[in-house]
Amino acid sequence: MKQLFGISQNVKSRLVRVCTAELFREAVDSPHVVRVCAEIADALKAVRRGELSQVAFEELKADRKRLLPVITPHATFTQGRRVNADAVPSGLCMLDVDHLPDARGFYEANVRGREAVLGILLAHITPSCEGLRLVFMLPDPSMELKAAQRWMAGRLGMKEYDGAVKDLARCSFLVPRDYFLYLDEAGLFGEGDSVDTDSAKTAATCSAKTVSAATCFAKTADTESSKNESLPASVGIGSETGTGSETGTGAETGTDADADAEAEVFRGIPYADIIHQWLLLTGGEPVMGERNTRLYRLALHLRYITDNDEQWLLRLMPRYGLGEEEMKRLIHSACSSKLCGIPTEMRRAIKIAASAAVSSACTDSSLAGTGETESALLPPPMPEQLPALIELLLRSTPEVYRPAVAHAVFPALGAHLHRTSFRYIDNVCHEATLMNVLMAGTGAGKECISEPINRIMADIRGAGCREPAPRAGVEGGGQFEGGQQGQAPPPEGVSDSGD
């Protein structure tokens, strides 16, 4: 029977369509996907060589993964929006294993040759190059996702895996085809098999509400750190049971579904978006060494918009590798604190998320009509061909820092322009006055621009340390080397008296 699951432009997009074999192939064979994953792989190599810090790598990885298309293996969605309340279970389940020293070796030793017995349809290395992802059929249509993951982990002898990947709206980043370890397209897409009527209707509904296939995988711009290779579209963890897409009735209905839908939003704003904006306002995603402190602070702030409900917070809070019991203790401590007013950061996060939601809604509707994607709003990629001087300055610069350095050298180069002026917007001629602003998180490597700028400015700075050479036409004669005066006569008509 054909398995129906979803596909979307990227993790930020909440528009989901039914994934066909054609869309899947278009995504994994896309040069954009290959390039993004190559950048992450290059950065990981730089970390291992000691050229890039782990913090900088995590930030780069999170940023690049936002550009990748995603699939939702657990479900399709009746309204074309990635929320648990509209989910129709696919009958599939995914298992994530993070921080494997040798993911390919682990697969060859523990999985290879057992795919058919275990029901595995897709296996690949994660975008971070440090993890393994398996997509498999539920061993029992009535089995919950959490139980299915535990079943698969037991068969493979795994004691540790990402247990947070258990709600229907979870998505999985797609990777290039050479990251694949196993792919059963016939089983995954059921090519040639008949499709249940109800499921076909659901697929038609989902497809009608989303963008065209031709624009689904143009270059586009949340991601979590390597502890969470798969991210939720909405932060609520669903309790729906995977019943298989062929029934077409897996989504919850009635009071329970309404309650789930309400639990996922605050004043119409998804909690996931609020949390994302809060993290940006408070320094970005937490890294090793600050996870407890940052997540405790997040819980302190979130409780003001979740009725100080510990169970609700437990469903909403990101983990970043912390265990369930540790999260429970952290949330209990936060909810036991004295309530005051909503903190400023939370107010700002809500306001920004609300504005972004309005902008996104307008953008989605306008781009769907024009056949464009969110990539129209992103800065262009680095050109393949660069001017010779810029190429020379970037020759020893790691790939990840090249855009920053390429922009930063222009003010220093502009300082060397001689007798060159530009007519500015005020219609007045000025010398070239250029400015570059580089913004990045702590430890991102902003110092990369210093050395090229210092080399460009060395001649000017060196000249500024020496006394000026004698020049004709300088009023007052002036001091020359050795403090002697009069070594050059003053120009005609210019007095040197009173010196």
GROMACS .gro file of C-alpha atoms in nm:
model
  499
    1MET     CA    1   0.000   0.000   0.000
    2LYS     CA    2   0.125   0.346  -0.085
    3GLN     CA    3   0.261   0.547   0.208
    4LEU     CA    4   0.152   0.912   0.213
    5PHE     CA    5   0.379   1.161   0.385
    6GLY     CA    6   0.451   1.531   0.348
    7ILE     CA    7   0.719   1.751   0.197
    8SER     CA    8   0.789   2.123   0.246
    9GLN     CA    9   1.027   2.394   0.124
   10ASN     CA   10   1.210   2.428   0.456
   11VAL     CA   11   1.163   2.402   0.830
   12LYS     CA   12   1.023   2.756   0.854
   13SER     CA   13   0.749   2.699   0.601
   14ARG     CA   14   0.427   2.561   0.746
   15LEU     CA   15   0.291   2.474   0.401
   16VAL     CA   16   0.307   2.100   0.335
   17ARG     CA   17   0.211   1.897   0.029
   18VAL     CA   18   0.200   1.524  -0.030
   19CYS     CA   19   0.546   1.396  -0.123
   20THR     CA   20   0.563   1.223  -0.458
   21ALA     CA   21   0.859   1.034  -0.600
   22GLU     CA   22   0.918   1.322  -0.843
   23LEU     CA   23   0.927   1.587  -0.569
   24PHE     CA   24   1.152   1.369  -0.357
   25ARG     CA   25   1.400   1.312  -0.640
   26GLU     CA   26   1.396   1.680  -0.731
   27ALA     CA   27   1.488   1.770  -0.374
   28VAL     CA   28   1.766   1.518  -0.308
   29ASP     CA   29   1.923   1.578  -0.650
   30SER     CA   30   1.905   1.957  -0.617
   31PRO     CA   31   2.243   2.136  -0.650
   32HIS     CA   32   2.124   2.365  -0.371
   33VAL     CA   33   2.088   2.073  -0.128
   34VAL     CA   34   2.428   1.939  -0.231
   35ARG     CA   35   2.592   2.279  -0.177
   36VAL     CA   36   2.432   2.342   0.164
   37CYS     CA   37   2.531   2.001   0.300
   38ALA     CA   38   2.881   2.042   0.158
   39GLU     CA   39   2.920   2.368   0.350
   40ILE     CA   40   2.824   2.190   0.674
   41ALA     CA   41   3.065   1.905   0.598
   42ASP     CA   42   3.348   2.151   0.525
   43ALA     CA   43   3.282   2.331   0.852
   44LEU     CA   44   3.293   2.002   1.043
   45LYS     CA   45   3.632   1.925   0.889
   46ALA     CA   46   3.750   2.271   0.995
   47VAL     CA   47   3.643   2.193   1.352
   48ARG     CA   48   3.841   1.870   1.348
   49ARG     CA   49   4.145   2.056   1.217
   50GLY     CA   50   4.113   2.312   1.495
   51GLU     CA   51   4.036   2.596   1.254
   52LEU     CA   52   3.677   2.650   1.371
   53SER     CA   53   3.529   2.642   1.719
   54GLN     CA   54   3.249   2.402   1.809
   55VAL     CA   55   3.023   2.696   1.895
   56ALA     CA   56   3.080   2.854   1.555
   57PHE     CA   57   3.011   2.519   1.387
   58GLU     CA   58   2.682   2.475   1.572
   59GLU     CA   59   2.571   2.822   1.466
   60LEU     CA   60   2.670   2.764   1.105
   61LYS     CA   61   2.502   2.423   1.100
   62ALA     CA   62   2.178   2.562   1.242
   63ASP     CA   63   2.180   2.844   0.989
   64ARG     CA   64   2.248   2.619   0.688
   65LYS     CA   65   1.991   2.356   0.785
   66ARG     CA   66   1.721   2.622   0.768
   67LEU     CA   67   1.784   2.628   0.392
   68LEU     CA   68   1.716   2.257   0.338
   69PRO     CA   69   1.383   2.110   0.224
   70VAL     CA   70   1.211   1.882   0.474
   71ILE     CA   71   0.977   1.586   0.475
   72THR     CA   72   0.721   1.492   0.740
   73PRO     CA   73   0.750   1.111   0.746
   74HIS     CA   74   0.487   1.065   1.016
   75ALA     CA   75   0.192   1.231   0.844
   76THR     CA   76   0.022   1.439   0.579
   77PHE     CA   77  -0.203   1.730   0.678
   78THR     CA   78  -0.562   1.786   0.569
   79GLN     CA   79  -0.531   2.165   0.561
   80GLY     CA   80  -0.183   2.172   0.412
   81ARG     CA   81  -0.046   2.323   0.735
   82ARG     CA   82   0.203   2.141   0.954
   83VAL     CA   83   0.008   2.111   1.280
   84ASN     CA   84  -0.074   1.799   1.480
   85ALA     CA   85  -0.448   1.872   1.485
   86ASP     CA   86  -0.469   1.828   1.105
   87ALA     CA   87  -0.235   1.529   1.083
   88VAL     CA   88  -0.325   1.210   0.896
   89PRO     CA   89  -0.078   0.941   1.009
   90SER     CA   90   0.130   0.790   0.731
   91GLY     CA   91   0.204   0.453   0.887
   92LEU     CA   92   0.574   0.547   0.889
   93CYS     CA   93   0.808   0.625   1.176
   94MET     CA   94   1.155   0.776   1.192
   95LEU     CA   95   1.437   0.710   1.434
   96ASP     CA   96   1.725   0.951   1.492
   97VAL     CA   97   2.061   0.852   1.638
   98ASP     CA   98   2.293   1.147   1.704
   99HIS     CA   99   2.666   1.184   1.765
  100LEU     CA  100   2.782   0.862   1.603
  101PRO     CA  101   3.159   0.862   1.544
  102ASP     CA  102   3.105   0.653   1.230
  103ALA     CA  103   2.742   0.652   1.115
  104ARG     CA  104   2.817   0.458   0.797
  105GLY     CA  105   3.014   0.197   0.987
  106PHE     CA  106   2.734   0.158   1.240
  107TYR     CA  107   2.483   0.105   0.960
  108GLU     CA  108   2.698  -0.153   0.784
  109ALA     CA  109   2.754  -0.345   1.108
  110ASN     CA  110   2.403  -0.334   1.252
  111VAL     CA  111   2.149  -0.268   0.976
  112ARG     CA  112   2.278  -0.367   0.632
  113GLY     CA  113   2.091  -0.671   0.500
  114ARG     CA  114   1.809  -0.646   0.756
  115GLU     CA  115   1.615  -0.363   0.589
  116ALA     CA  116   1.331  -0.582   0.458
  117VAL     CA  117   1.287  -0.765   0.789
  118LEU     CA  118   1.283  -0.440   0.988
  119GLY     CA  119   1.060  -0.257   0.738
  120ILE     CA  120   1.319   0.013   0.670
  121LEU     CA  121   1.240   0.221   0.361
  122LEU     CA  122   1.496   0.502   0.392
  123ALA     CA  123   1.827   0.539   0.575
  124HIS     CA  124   2.071   0.827   0.545
  125ILE     CA  125   2.342   1.027   0.718
  126THR     CA  126   2.206   1.344   0.879
  127PRO     CA  127   2.309   1.690   0.750
  128SER     CA  128   2.549   1.731   1.042
  129CYS     CA  129   2.742   1.423   0.918
  130GLU     CA  130   2.735   1.300   1.279
  131GLY     CA  131   2.408   1.109   1.292
  132LEU     CA  132   2.190   0.840   1.134
  133ARG     CA  133   1.822   0.862   1.041
  134LEU     CA  134   1.595   0.566   0.963
  135VAL     CA  135   1.243   0.582   0.819
  136PHE     CA  136   1.052   0.256   0.860
  137MET     CA  137   0.701   0.115   0.854
  138LEU     CA  138   0.519   0.076   1.184
  139PRO     CA  139   0.546  -0.290   1.288
  140ASP     CA  140   0.182  -0.269   1.404
  141PRO     CA  141  -0.061  -0.010   1.259
  142SER     CA  142  -0.196   0.056   1.610
  143MET     CA  143   0.148   0.118   1.760
  144GLU     CA  144   0.234   0.468   1.883
  145LEU     CA  145   0.540   0.642   1.741
  146LYS     CA  146   0.728   0.635   2.070
  147ALA     CA  147   0.672   0.261   2.104
  148ALA     CA  148   0.776   0.202   1.743
  149GLN     CA  149   1.101   0.392   1.796
  150ARG     CA  150   1.171   0.190   2.108
  151TRP     CA  151   1.100  -0.129   1.913
  152MET     CA  152   1.343  -0.037   1.634
  153ALA     CA  153   1.613   0.077   1.878
  154GLY     CA  154   1.584  -0.256   2.057
  155ARG     CA  155   1.624  -0.451   1.733
  156LEU     CA  156   1.940  -0.258   1.651
  157GLY     CA  157   2.087  -0.271   2.001
  158MET     CA  158   2.066   0.105   2.048
  159LYS     CA  159   2.049   0.236   2.402
  160GLU     CA  160   2.050   0.606   2.313
  161TYR     CA  161   1.849   0.780   2.043
  162ASP     CA  162   1.652   1.102   2.000
  163GLY     CA  163   1.332   1.031   2.194
  164ALA     CA  164   1.187   1.374   2.118
  165VAL     CA  165   1.096   1.272   1.762
  166LYS     CA  166   0.753   1.142   1.851
  167ASP     CA  167   0.484   1.382   1.728
  168LEU     CA  168   0.314   1.364   1.390
  169ALA     CA  169   0.423   1.710   1.278
  170ARG     CA  170   0.795   1.639   1.316
  171CYS     CA  171   0.999   1.705   1.006
  172SER     CA  172   1.325   1.563   0.875
  173PHE     CA  173   1.588   1.750   0.675
  174LEU     CA  174   1.656   1.610   0.331
  175VAL     CA  175   2.012   1.541   0.221
  176PRO     CA  176   2.190   1.473  -0.111
  177ARG     CA  177   2.159   1.129  -0.262
  178ASP     CA  178   2.517   1.036  -0.175
  179TYR     CA  179   2.424   1.065   0.193
  180PHE     CA  180   2.176   0.779   0.144
  181LEU     CA  181   2.261   0.439   0.285
  182TYR     CA  182   1.938   0.272   0.171
  183LEU     CA  183   1.630   0.376  -0.028
  184ASP     CA  184   1.331   0.162  -0.123
  185GLU     CA  185   1.136   0.392  -0.354
  186ALA     CA  186   0.880   0.126  -0.442
  187GLY     CA  187   0.799   0.075  -0.075
  188LEU     CA  188   0.818   0.443   0.014
  189PHE     CA  189   0.601   0.572  -0.269
  190GLY     CA  190   0.415   0.253  -0.363
  191GLU     CA  191   0.475   0.308  -0.733
  192GLY     CA  192   0.234   0.092  -0.924
  193ASP     CA  193   0.022   0.009  -0.618
  194SER     CA  194  -0.335   0.121  -0.578
  195VAL     CA  195  -0.413   0.391  -0.329
  196ASP     CA  196  -0.699   0.386  -0.083
  197THR     CA  197  -0.977   0.625  -0.189
  198ASP     CA  198  -0.987   0.819   0.137
  199SER     CA  199  -0.611   0.865   0.133
  200ALA     CA  200  -0.624   0.988  -0.224
  201LYS     CA  201  -0.884   1.246  -0.125
  202THR     CA  202  -0.663   1.361   0.160
  203ALA     CA  203  -0.368   1.391  -0.078
  204ALA     CA  204  -0.571   1.601  -0.318
  205THR     CA  205  -0.682   1.830  -0.036
  206CYS     CA  206  -0.326   1.881   0.086
  207SER     CA  207  -0.186   1.944  -0.261
  208ALA     CA  208  -0.455   2.196  -0.348
  209LYS     CA  209  -0.358   2.413  -0.054
  210THR     CA  210   0.015   2.430  -0.119
  211VAL     CA  211   0.256   2.576  -0.370
  212SER     CA  212   0.334   2.427  -0.709
  213ALA     CA  213   0.585   2.145  -0.754
  214ALA     CA  214   0.806   2.354  -0.977
  215THR     CA  215   0.879   2.604  -0.699
  216CYS     CA  216   0.898   2.369  -0.403
  217PHE     CA  217   1.275   2.333  -0.395
  218ALA     CA  218   1.424   2.662  -0.503
  219LYS     CA  219   1.690   2.791  -0.265
  220THR     CA  220   1.525   2.891   0.061
  221ALA     CA  221   1.630   2.993   0.406
  222ASP     CA  222   1.499   2.661   1.282
  223THR     CA  223   1.683   2.422   1.338
  224GLU     CA  224   1.823   2.275   1.644
  225SER     CA  225   2.171   2.163   1.735
  226SER     CA  226   2.297   1.815   1.663
  227LYS     CA  227   2.101   1.673   1.955
  228ASN     CA  228   1.781   1.743   1.759
  229GLU     CA  229   1.835   1.675   1.391
  230SER     CA  230   1.457   1.663   1.338
  231LEU     CA  231   1.252   1.965   1.436
  232PRO     CA  232   0.884   2.005   1.519
  233ALA     CA  233   0.674   2.230   1.303
  234SER     CA  234   0.481   2.316   1.614
  235VAL     CA  235   0.610   2.266   1.961
  236GLY     CA  236   0.318   2.065   2.095
  237ILE     CA  237   0.402   1.694   2.121
  238GLY     CA  238   0.117   1.497   1.976
  239SER     CA  239  -0.033   1.192   2.141
  240GLU     CA  240  -0.200   1.070   1.824
  241THR     CA  241  -0.157   0.704   1.736
  242GLY     CA  242  -0.009   0.617   1.397
  243THR     CA  243  -0.278   0.412   1.225
  244GLY     CA  244  -0.146   0.406   0.872
  245SER     CA  245  -0.231   0.643   0.591
  246GLU     CA  246  -0.456   0.396   0.412
  247THR     CA  247  -0.734   0.451   0.665
  248GLY     CA  248  -0.744   0.822   0.599
  249THR     CA  249  -0.890   0.882   0.946
  250GLY     CA  250  -0.585   0.905   1.168
  251ALA     CA  251  -0.621   1.273   1.263
  252GLU     CA  252  -0.799   1.342   1.587
  253THR     CA  253  -1.135   1.515   1.567
  254GLY     CA  254  -1.379   1.683   1.803
  255THR     CA  255  -1.293   1.823   2.144
  256ASP     CA  256  -0.947   1.664   2.174
  257ALA     CA  257  -0.833   1.803   1.840
  258ASP     CA  258  -0.964   2.150   1.926
  259ALA     CA  259  -0.781   2.139   2.258
  260ASP     CA  260  -0.457   2.035   2.086
  261ALA     CA  261  -0.494   2.316   1.833
  262GLU     CA  262  -0.548   2.572   2.109
  263ALA     CA  263  -0.250   2.436   2.305
  264GLU     CA  264  -0.020   2.498   2.009
  265VAL     CA  265  -0.087   2.871   1.977
  266PHE     CA  266  -0.102   3.182   2.194
  267ARG     CA  267  -0.337   3.448   2.058
  268GLY     CA  268  -0.308   3.281   1.720
  269ILE     CA  269   0.074   3.272   1.728
  270PRO     CA  270   0.243   2.929   1.732
  271TYR     CA  271   0.443   2.872   2.048
  272ALA     CA  272   0.725   2.741   1.829
  273ASP     CA  273   0.757   3.084   1.669
  274ILE     CA  274   0.749   3.261   2.006
  275ILE     CA  275   1.020   3.031   2.143
  276HIS     CA  276   1.231   3.082   1.830
  277GLN     CA  277   1.210   3.462   1.862
  278TRP     CA  278   1.282   3.446   2.236
  279LEU     CA  279   1.599   3.246   2.169
  280LEU     CA  280   1.712   3.499   1.910
  281LEU     CA  281   1.651   3.787   2.152
  282THR     CA  282   1.844   3.620   2.432
  283GLY     CA  283   2.157   3.513   2.248
  284GLY     CA  284   2.061   3.234   2.009
  285GLU     CA  285   2.024   2.862   2.068
  286PRO     CA  286   2.181   2.736   2.392
  287VAL     CA  287   2.504   2.540   2.366
  288MET     CA  288   2.678   2.293   2.595
  289GLY     CA  289   2.749   2.459   2.928
  290GLU     CA  290   2.451   2.695   2.928
  291ARG     CA  291   2.160   2.467   2.843
  292ASN     CA  292   2.025   2.434   3.197
  293THR     CA  293   2.044   2.805   3.267
  294ARG     CA  294   1.891   2.913   2.936
  295LEU     CA  295   1.613   2.654   2.940
  296TYR     CA  296   1.528   2.740   3.301
  297ARG     CA  297   1.500   3.105   3.202
  298LEU     CA  298   1.285   3.012   2.902
  299ALA     CA  299   1.053   2.813   3.129
  300LEU     CA  300   1.034   3.109   3.369
  301HIS     CA  301   0.920   3.332   3.084
  302LEU     CA  302   0.693   3.084   2.905
  303ARG     CA  303   0.491   3.007   3.217
  304TYR     CA  304   0.330   3.351   3.191
  305ILE     CA  305   0.158   3.250   2.869
  306THR     CA  306   0.088   2.886   2.958
  307ASP     CA  307  -0.109   2.933   3.281
  308ASN     CA  308   0.196   2.823   3.482
  309ASP     CA  309   0.106   2.466   3.377
  310GLU     CA  310   0.399   2.225   3.417
  311GLN     CA  311   0.259   1.957   3.185
  312TRP     CA  312   0.187   2.213   2.917
  313LEU     CA  313   0.539   2.353   2.946
  314LEU     CA  314   0.685   2.003   2.928
  315ARG     CA  315   0.514   1.959   2.590
  316LEU     CA  316   0.631   2.296   2.459
  317MET     CA  317   0.989   2.322   2.581
  318PRO     CA  318   1.278   2.228   2.349
  319ARG     CA  319   1.522   1.979   2.504
  320TYR     CA  320   1.862   2.049   2.349
  321GLY     CA  321   1.980   1.710   2.471
  322LEU     CA  322   1.851   1.731   2.830
  323GLY     CA  323   1.674   1.423   2.964
  324GLU     CA  324   1.303   1.405   3.044
  325GLU     CA  325   1.350   1.390   3.421
  326GLU     CA  326   1.591   1.680   3.413
  327MET     CA  327   1.339   1.884   3.213
  328LYS     CA  328   1.064   1.799   3.464
  329ARG     CA  329   1.278   1.920   3.755
  330LEU     CA  330   1.375   2.235   3.567
  331ILE     CA  331   1.014   2.320   3.478
  332HIS     CA  332   0.887   2.242   3.829
  333SER     CA  333   1.146   2.478   3.975
  334ALA     CA  334   1.047   2.752   3.730
  335CYS     CA  335   0.674   2.715   3.797
  336SER     CA  336   0.735   2.722   4.174
  337SER     CA  337   0.889   3.069   4.152
  338LYS     CA  338   0.690   3.379   4.238
  339LEU     CA  339   0.486   3.522   3.951
  340CYS     CA  340   0.536   3.888   3.860
  341GLY     CA  341   0.467   4.048   3.523
  342ILE     CA  342   0.545   3.911   3.176
  343PRO     CA  343   0.920   3.970   3.120
  344THR     CA  344   1.027   4.221   2.857
  345GLU     CA  345   1.197   3.956   2.641
  346MET     CA  346   0.878   3.750   2.624
  347ARG     CA  347   0.669   4.055   2.532
  348ARG     CA  348   0.911   4.138   2.253
  349ALA     CA  349   0.923   3.778   2.132
  350ILE     CA  350   0.542   3.766   2.111
  351LYS     CA  351   0.532   4.096   1.924
  352ILE     CA  352   0.800   3.996   1.674
  353ALA     CA  353   0.646   3.651   1.618
  354ALA     CA  354   0.305   3.811   1.558
  355SER     CA  355   0.452   4.050   1.301
  356ALA     CA  356   0.640   3.767   1.133
  357ALA     CA  357   0.323   3.557   1.114
  358VAL     CA  358   0.137   3.838   0.940
  359SER     CA  359   0.425   3.895   0.697
  360SER     CA  360   0.455   3.522   0.630
  361ALA     CA  361   0.085   3.493   0.554
  362CYS     CA  362   0.105   3.778   0.307
  363THR     CA  363   0.423   3.640   0.151
  364ASP     CA  364   0.285   3.286   0.116
  365SER     CA  365  -0.026   3.407  -0.063
  366SER     CA  366   0.160   3.642  -0.294
  367LEU     CA  367   0.443   3.403  -0.381
  368ALA     CA  368   0.205   3.116  -0.445
  369GLY     CA  369   0.040   3.326  -0.713
  370THR     CA  370   0.362   3.435  -0.879
  371GLY     CA  371   0.545   3.104  -0.874
  372GLU     CA  372   0.824   3.242  -0.656
  373THR     CA  373   0.954   3.120  -0.321
  374GLU     CA  374   1.088   3.261   0.001
  375SER     CA  375   1.431   3.266  -0.161
  376ALA     CA  376   1.332   3.594  -0.326
  377LEU     CA  377   1.374   3.756   0.015
  378LEU     CA  378   1.719   3.611   0.082
  379PRO     CA  379   2.056   3.764  -0.006
  380PRO     CA  380   2.212   3.618  -0.322
  381PRO     CA  381   2.482   3.350  -0.298
  382MET     CA  382   2.850   3.427  -0.350
  383PRO     CA  383   2.932   3.463  -0.722
  384GLU     CA  384   3.127   3.180  -0.879
  385GLN     CA  385   3.362   3.430  -1.046
  386LEU     CA  386   3.511   3.708  -0.830
  387PRO     CA  387   3.731   4.006  -0.928
  388ALA     CA  388   4.098   3.912  -0.925
  389LEU     CA  389   4.182   4.137  -0.628
  390ILE     CA  390   3.897   4.001  -0.416
  391GLU     CA  391   3.987   3.645  -0.513
  392LEU     CA  392   4.345   3.711  -0.404
  393LEU     CA  393   4.233   3.847  -0.067
  394LEU     CA  394   4.009   3.544  -0.013
  395ARG     CA  395   4.269   3.289  -0.119
  396SER     CA  396   4.348   3.169   0.236
  397THR     CA  397   4.002   3.236   0.382
  398PRO     CA  398   3.791   2.932   0.484
  399GLU     CA  399   3.475   2.893   0.277
  400VAL     CA  400   3.244   2.981   0.565
  401TYR     CA  401   3.408   3.323   0.615
  402ARG     CA  402   3.448   3.424   0.250
  403PRO     CA  403   3.127   3.635   0.223
  404ALA     CA  404   3.213   3.831   0.538
  405VAL     CA  405   3.569   3.904   0.426
  406ALA     CA  406   3.465   3.988   0.070
  407HIS     CA  407   3.240   4.266   0.203
  408ALA     CA  408   3.467   4.385   0.483
  409VAL     CA  409   3.768   4.470   0.264
  410PHE     CA  410   3.588   4.737   0.060
  411PRO     CA  411   3.623   5.028   0.309
  412ALA     CA  412   3.997   4.956   0.339
  413LEU     CA  413   4.032   4.937  -0.038
  414GLY     CA  414   3.830   5.257  -0.075
  415ALA     CA  415   4.079   5.439   0.149
  416HIS     CA  416   4.340   5.387  -0.125
  417LEU     CA  417   4.143   5.563  -0.398
  418HIS     CA  418   4.324   5.876  -0.521
  419ARG     CA  419   4.149   6.169  -0.684
  420THR     CA  420   3.833   5.964  -0.713
  421SER     CA  421   3.492   6.100  -0.626
  422PHE     CA  422   3.134   5.989  -0.655
  423ARG     CA  423   2.815   6.185  -0.694
  424TYR     CA  424   2.608   6.085  -0.392
  425ILE     CA  425   2.231   6.089  -0.363
  426ASP     CA  426   2.245   6.453  -0.248
  427ASN     CA  427   2.399   6.538  -0.589
  428VAL     CA  428   2.727   6.646  -0.426
  429CYS     CA  429   3.060   6.492  -0.517
  430HIS     CA  430   3.237   6.315  -0.229
  431GLU     CA  431   3.535   6.090  -0.190
  432ALA     CA  432   3.459   5.722  -0.150
  433THR     CA  433   3.336   5.678   0.206
  434LEU     CA  434   3.248   5.312   0.248
  435MET     CA  435   3.124   5.128   0.554
  436ASN     CA  436   3.078   4.761   0.634
  437VAL     CA  437   2.882   4.621   0.929
  438LEU     CA  438   2.944   4.260   1.031
  439MET     CA  439   2.696   4.109   1.276
  440ALA     CA  440   2.721   3.756   1.416
  441GLY     CA  441   2.685   3.569   1.743
  442THR     CA  442   2.954   3.528   2.005
  443GLY     CA  443   3.232   3.297   1.889
  444ALA     CA  444   3.117   3.302   1.527
  445GLY     CA  445   3.459   3.407   1.399
  446LYS     CA  446   3.411   3.777   1.328
  447GLU     CA  447   3.787   3.824   1.378
  448CYS     CA  448   3.833   3.669   1.032
  449ILE     CA  449   3.813   4.015   0.872
  450SER     CA  450   4.094   4.171   1.079
  451GLU     CA  451   4.397   4.021   0.905
  452PRO     CA  452   4.293   4.111   0.547
  453ILE     CA  453   4.206   4.466   0.655
  454ASN     CA  454   4.536   4.505   0.842
  455ARG     CA  455   4.733   4.398   0.536
  456ILE     CA  456   4.544   4.638   0.310
  457MET     CA  457   4.590   4.931   0.550
  458ALA     CA  458   4.956   4.856   0.636
  459ASP     CA  459   5.099   5.112   0.393
  460ILE     CA  460   4.869   5.392   0.507
  461ARG     CA  461   4.925   5.320   0.875
  462GLY     CA  462   5.300   5.298   0.817
  463ALA     CA  463   5.307   5.633   0.642
  464GLY     CA  464   5.113   5.789   0.928
  465CYS     CA  465   5.387   5.690   1.175
  466ARG     CA  466   5.656   5.884   0.984
  467GLU     CA  467   5.710   6.260   0.961
  468PRO     CA  468   5.581   6.404   0.634
  469ALA     CA  469   5.838   6.460   0.360
  470PRO     CA  470   5.897   6.822   0.247
  471ARG     CA  471   5.652   6.939  -0.015
  472ALA     CA  472   5.642   7.259  -0.211
  473GLY     CA  473   5.354   7.491  -0.139
  474VAL     CA  474   5.314   7.401   0.228
  475GLU     CA  475   5.256   7.713   0.433
  476GLY     CA  476   5.507   7.789   0.707
  477GLY     CA  477   5.789   7.570   0.576
  478GLY     CA  478   5.739   7.314   0.854
  479GLN     CA  479   5.963   7.073   1.040
  480PHE     CA  480   6.165   6.819   0.848
  481GLU     CA  481   6.369   6.517   0.943
  482GLY     CA  482   6.603   6.588   1.233
  483GLY     CA  483   6.399   6.891   1.339
  484GLN     CA  484   6.590   7.122   1.097
  485GLN     CA  485   6.420   7.419   0.938
  486GLY     CA  486   6.489   7.599   0.617
  487GLN     CA  487   6.619   7.301   0.425
  488ALA     CA  488   6.365   7.389   0.159
  489PRO     CA  489   6.289   7.754   0.082
  490PRO     CA  490   5.928   7.862   0.125
  491PRO     CA  491   5.738   7.920  -0.194
  492GLU     CA  492   5.729   8.267  -0.338
  493GLY     CA  493   5.490   8.496  -0.156
  494VAL     CA  494   5.467   8.274   0.151
  495SER     CA  495   5.636   8.399   0.467
  496ASP     CA  496   5.813   8.169   0.709
  497SER     CA  497   5.828   8.431   0.983
  498GLY     CA  498   5.672   8.362   1.320
  499ASP     CA  499   5.761   7.995   1.298
   0.00000   0.00000   0.00000
